[in-house]
Amino acid sequence: MPGPAVLSAAATALVAALLLLRREDAGPGRGPSMAVTEALPKLREDFRMQNKSVFILGASGETGRALLKEMLEQSLFSKVTLIGRRKLTFGGEAYKNVNQEVVDFEKLDDYASAFQGHDVGFCCLGTTRKKAGAEGFVRVDRDYVLKSAELAKAGGCKHFNLLSAIGADKSSNFLYLRVKGEIEAGVEELKFDRYSVFRPGVLLCDRQESRPAEWLFRKFFGSLPESWASGYSVPVVTVVRAMLNNAVQSSDKKMELLDNKAIHDLGKADGSLKP
Ligand SMILES: NC(=O)c1ccc[n+]([C@@H]2O[C@H](COP(=O)([O-])OP(=O)(O)OC[C@H]3O[C@@H](n4cnc5c(N)ncnc54)[C@H](OP(=O)(O)O)[C@@H]3O)[C@@H](O)[C@H]2O)c1
Ligand SMILES: *[C@@H]1O[C@H](CO)[C@@H](O)[C@H](O)[C@H]1NC(C)=O
């Protein structure tokens, strides 16, 4: 009998294979426009001058941690607050002004003040079915995220950024993709002044915990030509740079949807950043 890890790896591989067939997901992005690349330093400078405050949900995760690091390196915000279920410790001078709000996600209404006064919010929260079970997954990836977004909106947040996933679709038969689609739509109903949704493929990073399915993926992608692999995977650092490169630009659209291709293009728009 194959163990649960192998079965979960196989199931994930199947989902991925199906996703691959959905070519529209890898559809045209915005393109790595030269205009954006050239404008970025100025955009960042103008953004800094606005002294904005930001919160991150899920800053202990792979994406959240990379996002925090990158936004501190770029000094984009005057005030950075992490909202999470536990206090995190960081080494390094750069982190010394980072605020932390520890909340109980089961009683978020009691922590409404944690969500007050942030101009921009990034949500990188999430768990897996394997870690939390189907119910736990829905609780975190949908209920916690939606409640947090509600409180952020009530607290004055103008620009909400949601880390979703490739293939998100509220009518999907797959729990994972359905929940991602539901949360995307749920947050949209809150009508933030600006709402940006990121739909990356498999996140490439050196994960601290072991996830056999993702490991299998990385081996698989590693053996493919770069141009193929980049259609359905993306390095975490590219995702967070895309999020920030997007945030520093003003937008007249209320909602933006960045697919895996758009994330690649925008996340790599600035060649001057360290790899
Ligand atoms: N992995 C991929 O290939 C992939 C691809 C596309 C999209 N995504 C999506 O991207 C998002 C982030 O992924 P990631 O790999 O960066 O996540 P990750 O490393 O697993 O981090 C998840 C974050 O969510 C928090 N969290 C998890 N369960 C929680 C709970 N019960 N209560 C409170 N906080 C909880 C974690 O806090 P603690 O540290 O306290 O646990 C952590 O900060 C997820 O929504 C995921 O579905 C992932
Ligand atoms: C931002 O902060 C700087 C320095 O604290 C200040 O000089 C500037 O006027 C502030 N800008 C805005 C838009 O509040």
Coordinates of C-alpha atoms and ligand atoms in Angstrom, one line a residue:
M1 CA 0.0 0.0 0.0
P2 CA 1.4 3.4 -0.9
G3 CA 1.6 5.8 2.1
P4 CA -0.5 8.9 2.4
A5 CA 2.3 11.1 1.3
V6 CA 2.7 9.3 -2.0
L7 CA -1.1 9.4 -2.5
S8 CA -1.2 13.1 -1.8
A9 CA 1.7 13.6 -4.2
A10 CA -0.1 11.7 -6.9
A11 CA -3.3 13.6 -6.3
T12 CA -1.5 16.9 -6.5
A13 CA 0.2 15.8 -9.7
L14 CA -3.2 15.0 -11.2
V15 CA -4.5 18.4 -10.3
A16 CA -1.5 19.9 -11.9
A17 CA -1.9 17.9 -15.0
L18 CA -5.5 19.1 -15.3
L19 CA -4.4 22.7 -14.7
L20 CA -1.9 22.3 -17.5
L21 CA -4.8 21.6 -19.8
R22 CA -6.4 24.9 -18.9
R23 CA -4.2 26.9 -21.1
E24 CA -6.1 30.1 -20.5
D25 CA -4.6 30.2 -17.1
A26 CA -1.2 30.7 -18.5
G27 CA -2.7 33.3 -20.9
P28 CA -1.2 36.6 -21.9
G29 CA 0.2 38.7 -19.1
R30 CA 0.9 42.4 -19.3
G31 CA 4.3 41.9 -20.7
P32 CA 7.6 43.1 -19.2
S33 CA 7.0 46.5 -20.4
M34 CA 10.1 48.7 -20.7
A35 CA 8.1 51.6 -19.4
V36 CA 7.5 49.8 -16.1
T37 CA 11.1 48.8 -15.7
E38 CA 12.4 52.3 -16.3
A39 CA 9.7 53.9 -14.2
L40 CA 10.1 51.6 -11.1
P41 CA 12.8 53.6 -9.2
K42 CA 10.7 56.7 -9.5
L43 CA 7.5 54.9 -8.7
R44 CA 9.1 53.5 -5.5
E45 CA 10.4 56.9 -4.5
D46 CA 7.0 58.5 -5.0
F47 CA 5.4 55.7 -3.1
R48 CA 7.8 56.1 -0.1
M49 CA 7.0 59.8 0.1
Q50 CA 3.3 58.9 0.9
N51 CA 4.3 57.3 4.2
K52 CA 1.9 54.4 3.8
S53 CA 1.3 51.8 6.4
V54 CA 0.9 48.1 5.6
F55 CA -0.1 44.8 7.2
I56 CA 0.8 41.3 6.2
L57 CA -1.2 38.2 7.1
G58 CA 0.8 35.0 7.0
A59 CA 4.3 36.6 7.4
S60 CA 5.7 33.4 8.9
G61 CA 4.9 31.5 5.7
E62 CA 7.2 31.1 2.7
T63 CA 5.6 33.9 0.7
G64 CA 4.8 36.2 3.6
R65 CA 8.4 36.0 4.9
A66 CA 9.8 36.8 1.5
L67 CA 7.4 39.6 1.1
L68 CA 8.3 41.2 4.4
K69 CA 12.0 40.9 3.6
E70 CA 11.6 42.5 0.2
M71 CA 9.4 45.4 1.4
L72 CA 11.9 46.2 4.1
E73 CA 14.8 46.1 1.7
Q74 CA 12.9 48.5 -0.6
S75 CA 11.8 50.7 2.4
L76 CA 8.4 51.1 0.8
F77 CA 6.3 51.7 3.9
S78 CA 6.5 53.9 6.9
K79 CA 4.8 51.4 9.2
V80 CA 4.8 47.6 8.8
T81 CA 2.5 45.4 10.9
L82 CA 2.4 41.6 10.9
I83 CA -0.9 40.1 12.0
G84 CA -0.6 36.4 13.0
R85 CA -1.4 33.8 15.5
R86 CA 2.0 33.9 17.1
K87 CA 4.8 36.4 17.7
L88 CA 7.7 36.0 15.4
T89 CA 11.4 36.6 16.1
F90 CA 13.7 38.1 13.5
G91 CA 17.4 38.7 13.5
G92 CA 18.6 41.9 11.9
E93 CA 18.4 45.6 12.2
A94 CA 15.9 45.9 9.4
Y95 CA 13.2 44.2 11.4
K96 CA 13.4 46.2 14.6
N97 CA 10.6 48.6 13.7
V98 CA 8.2 45.9 12.5
N99 CA 5.0 45.8 14.6
Q100 CA 3.3 42.6 15.5
E101 CA -0.3 42.0 16.4
V102 CA -1.1 38.5 17.8
V103 CA -4.7 37.5 17.2
D104 CA -7.0 34.6 17.7
F105 CA -8.4 33.9 14.3
E106 CA -11.3 32.1 15.8
K107 CA -12.4 35.3 17.6
L108 CA -11.2 37.9 15.1
D109 CA -13.9 40.4 16.0
D110 CA -12.2 40.9 19.3
Y111 CA -9.1 42.0 17.5
A112 CA -10.6 44.5 15.1
S113 CA -8.2 47.2 16.3
A114 CA -5.3 45.1 14.9
F115 CA -6.7 45.8 11.5
Q116 CA -7.2 49.5 11.9
G117 CA -5.3 52.2 10.1
H118 CA -3.4 50.3 7.4
D119 CA -3.5 51.7 3.9
V120 CA -2.4 48.5 2.2
G121 CA -2.8 44.9 3.1
F122 CA -1.3 41.6 1.9
C123 CA -2.8 38.3 2.6
C124 CA -0.5 35.3 2.3
L125 CA -2.4 33.1 4.7
G126 CA -3.1 29.5 3.9
T127 CA -2.9 26.0 5.0
T128 CA -3.2 22.6 3.3
R129 CA -5.7 19.9 3.5
K130 CA -3.0 17.5 4.6
K131 CA -2.1 19.8 7.6
A132 CA -5.5 20.9 8.6
G133 CA -8.0 18.5 7.1
A134 CA -10.7 19.6 4.6
E135 CA -12.6 21.5 7.2
G136 CA -9.6 23.2 8.6
F137 CA -8.4 24.1 5.2
V138 CA -11.7 25.9 4.4
R139 CA -11.7 27.5 7.8
V140 CA -8.2 29.1 7.2
D141 CA -8.1 29.7 3.5
R142 CA -11.6 31.0 3.2
D143 CA -13.1 32.0 6.6
Y144 CA -10.1 33.5 8.2
V145 CA -9.1 35.3 5.0
L146 CA -12.6 36.7 4.5
K147 CA -13.0 37.9 8.1
S148 CA -9.6 39.5 8.0
A149 CA -10.5 41.3 4.8
E150 CA -13.7 42.5 6.3
L151 CA -12.0 43.9 9.3
A152 CA -9.3 45.5 7.1
K153 CA -11.9 47.2 5.0
A154 CA -13.7 48.5 8.1
G155 CA -10.3 49.6 9.4
G156 CA -9.7 51.8 6.4
C157 CA -7.6 49.6 4.1
K158 CA -7.6 51.0 0.6
H159 CA -5.7 48.4 -1.3
F160 CA -6.1 44.7 -0.5
N161 CA -3.7 42.1 -2.1
L162 CA -4.7 38.5 -2.1
L163 CA -2.4 35.6 -2.8
S164 CA -4.7 33.1 -4.6
A165 CA -3.6 30.3 -6.9
I166 CA -3.6 29.3 -10.5
G167 CA -6.9 27.7 -11.6
A168 CA -8.9 29.4 -8.8
D169 CA -12.5 28.8 -9.8
K170 CA -15.6 28.9 -7.5
S171 CA -17.4 26.3 -9.6
S172 CA -14.5 23.9 -9.6
N173 CA -15.0 20.3 -8.4
F174 CA -11.6 20.5 -6.6
L175 CA -11.9 21.7 -3.1
Y176 CA -8.7 23.7 -3.3
L177 CA -9.5 25.5 -6.5
R178 CA -13.1 26.1 -5.4
V179 CA -12.1 27.6 -2.1
K180 CA -9.6 29.9 -3.8
G181 CA -12.3 31.0 -6.3
E182 CA -14.8 31.6 -3.4
I183 CA -12.4 33.7 -1.4
E184 CA -11.5 35.8 -4.5
A185 CA -15.1 36.5 -5.1
G186 CA -15.9 37.0 -1.4
V187 CA -13.2 39.7 -1.1
E188 CA -14.3 41.4 -4.3
E189 CA -17.7 41.9 -2.7
L190 CA -16.1 44.0 0.0
K191 CA -15.4 46.7 -2.6
F192 CA -11.9 47.8 -1.7
D193 CA -10.8 50.9 -3.5
R194 CA -8.3 48.6 -5.1
Y195 CA -8.1 44.9 -5.0
S196 CA -5.3 42.8 -6.5
V197 CA -5.4 39.1 -6.9
F198 CA -2.3 37.0 -7.6
R199 CA -2.7 33.6 -9.1
P200 CA 0.7 31.9 -9.1
G201 CA 1.4 28.4 -10.2
V202 CA 3.4 26.1 -7.9
L203 CA 5.6 28.3 -5.7
L204 CA 9.3 27.5 -6.0
C205 CA 11.2 27.9 -2.7
D206 CA 13.3 26.0 -0.3
R207 CA 10.5 25.1 2.0
Q208 CA 11.4 24.5 5.6
E209 CA 8.8 21.8 6.1
S210 CA 8.7 18.8 3.9
R211 CA 5.9 18.6 1.3
P212 CA 6.4 15.5 -0.8
A213 CA 4.0 16.7 -3.5
E214 CA 5.8 20.0 -4.0
W215 CA 9.1 18.3 -3.9
L216 CA 8.0 16.0 -6.7
F217 CA 6.9 19.0 -8.6
R218 CA 10.2 20.8 -8.2
K219 CA 12.1 17.7 -9.5
F220 CA 9.7 17.5 -12.4
F221 CA 9.9 21.2 -13.3
G222 CA 13.7 21.1 -12.8
S223 CA 13.9 18.6 -15.7
L224 CA 11.8 20.7 -18.1
P225 CA 12.9 23.6 -20.3
E226 CA 12.7 26.9 -18.4
S227 CA 10.0 28.2 -20.8
W228 CA 7.7 25.3 -20.0
A229 CA 8.3 25.3 -16.3
S230 CA 7.6 29.0 -16.0
G231 CA 4.1 28.4 -17.4
Y232 CA 3.0 26.7 -14.2
S233 CA 5.5 27.5 -11.5
V234 CA 7.1 30.7 -10.2
P235 CA 9.8 31.5 -7.6
V236 CA 8.5 33.0 -4.4
V237 CA 10.8 36.0 -4.8
T238 CA 9.2 36.7 -8.2
V239 CA 5.8 36.6 -6.7
V240 CA 6.6 39.1 -3.9
R241 CA 8.4 41.4 -6.3
A242 CA 5.4 41.4 -8.6
M243 CA 3.1 42.2 -5.6
L244 CA 5.3 45.2 -4.6
N245 CA 6.0 46.4 -8.2
N246 CA 2.2 46.4 -8.6
A247 CA 1.5 48.2 -5.4
V248 CA 3.8 51.1 -6.1
Q249 CA 2.0 51.8 -9.3
S250 CA -1.3 53.6 -9.2
S251 CA -4.1 51.9 -11.0
D252 CA -7.5 53.1 -12.2
K253 CA -8.9 49.6 -12.1
K254 CA -10.7 48.5 -9.0
M255 CA -9.7 44.9 -9.5
E256 CA -6.6 43.4 -11.0
L257 CA -6.0 39.8 -11.7
L258 CA -2.4 38.7 -12.2
D259 CA -2.0 35.2 -13.6
N260 CA 1.2 33.2 -13.5
K261 CA 2.5 34.9 -16.6
A262 CA 1.8 38.4 -15.5
I263 CA 3.5 37.6 -12.2
H264 CA 6.6 36.5 -14.0
D265 CA 6.6 39.6 -16.1
L266 CA 6.0 42.1 -13.4
G267 CA 8.1 40.3 -10.8
K268 CA 11.1 40.4 -13.1
A269 CA 10.5 43.9 -14.5
D270 CA 13.4 45.3 -12.5
G271 CA 16.6 43.7 -13.4
S272 CA 18.5 45.9 -10.9
L273 CA 17.3 44.0 -7.9
K274 CA 19.5 41.3 -6.3
P275 CA 18.6 37.8 -7.6
Ligands
LIG1 N1 2.6 26.3 -2.3 C1 2.3 26.5 -3.5 O1 2.8 25.9 -4.5 C2 1.1 27.4 -3.8 C3 0.8 27.7 -5.1 C4 -0.2 28.7 -5.4 C5 -0.8 29.3 -4.3 N2 -0.5 29.0 -3.0 C6 -1.2 29.7 -2.0 O2 -0.3 30.7 -1.5 C7 -0.6 30.9 -0.1 C8 0.7 31.0 0.7 O3 1.4 29.8 0.5 P1 2.8 29.6 1.3 O4 3.4 28.3 0.7 O5 3.6 30.8 1.3 O6 2.2 29.3 2.8 P2 2.9 28.7 4.0 O7 4.4 28.7 4.0 O8 2.2 27.4 4.3 O9 2.4 29.7 5.2 C9 1.1 29.8 5.6 C10 0.9 31.0 6.5 O10 -0.5 30.9 7.0 C11 -0.5 30.8 8.4 N3 -1.5 29.8 8.9 C12 -1.6 28.6 8.5 N4 -2.6 28.0 9.2 C13 -3.0 28.9 10.1 C14 -4.0 28.9 11.2 N5 -4.7 27.8 11.4 N6 -4.2 30.0 11.9 C15 -3.5 31.1 11.6 N7 -2.5 31.2 10.7 C16 -2.3 30.1 9.9 C17 0.9 30.3 8.8 O11 1.2 30.7 10.1 P3 2.0 29.8 11.1 O12 3.5 30.0 10.8 O13 1.7 30.3 12.5 O14 1.6 28.4 10.9 C18 1.8 31.0 7.7 O15 2.1 32.3 8.1 C19 -1.6 29.9 0.3 O16 -2.9 30.4 0.4 C20 -1.5 28.8 -0.8 O17 -2.7 28.1 -0.9 C21 0.5 28.1 -2.8
LIG2 C1 6.2 61.7 5.2 O1 7.1 61.8 6.2 C2 8.1 62.8 6.0 C3 9.2 62.6 7.1 O2 8.6 62.2 8.3 C4 7.5 64.1 6.0 O3 8.5 65.1 5.7 C5 6.5 64.2 4.8 O4 5.8 65.4 4.8 C6 5.5 63.0 5.0 N1 4.6 63.0 3.8 C7 3.3 62.9 3.8 C8 2.6 62.8 2.5 O5 2.7 62.8 4.9

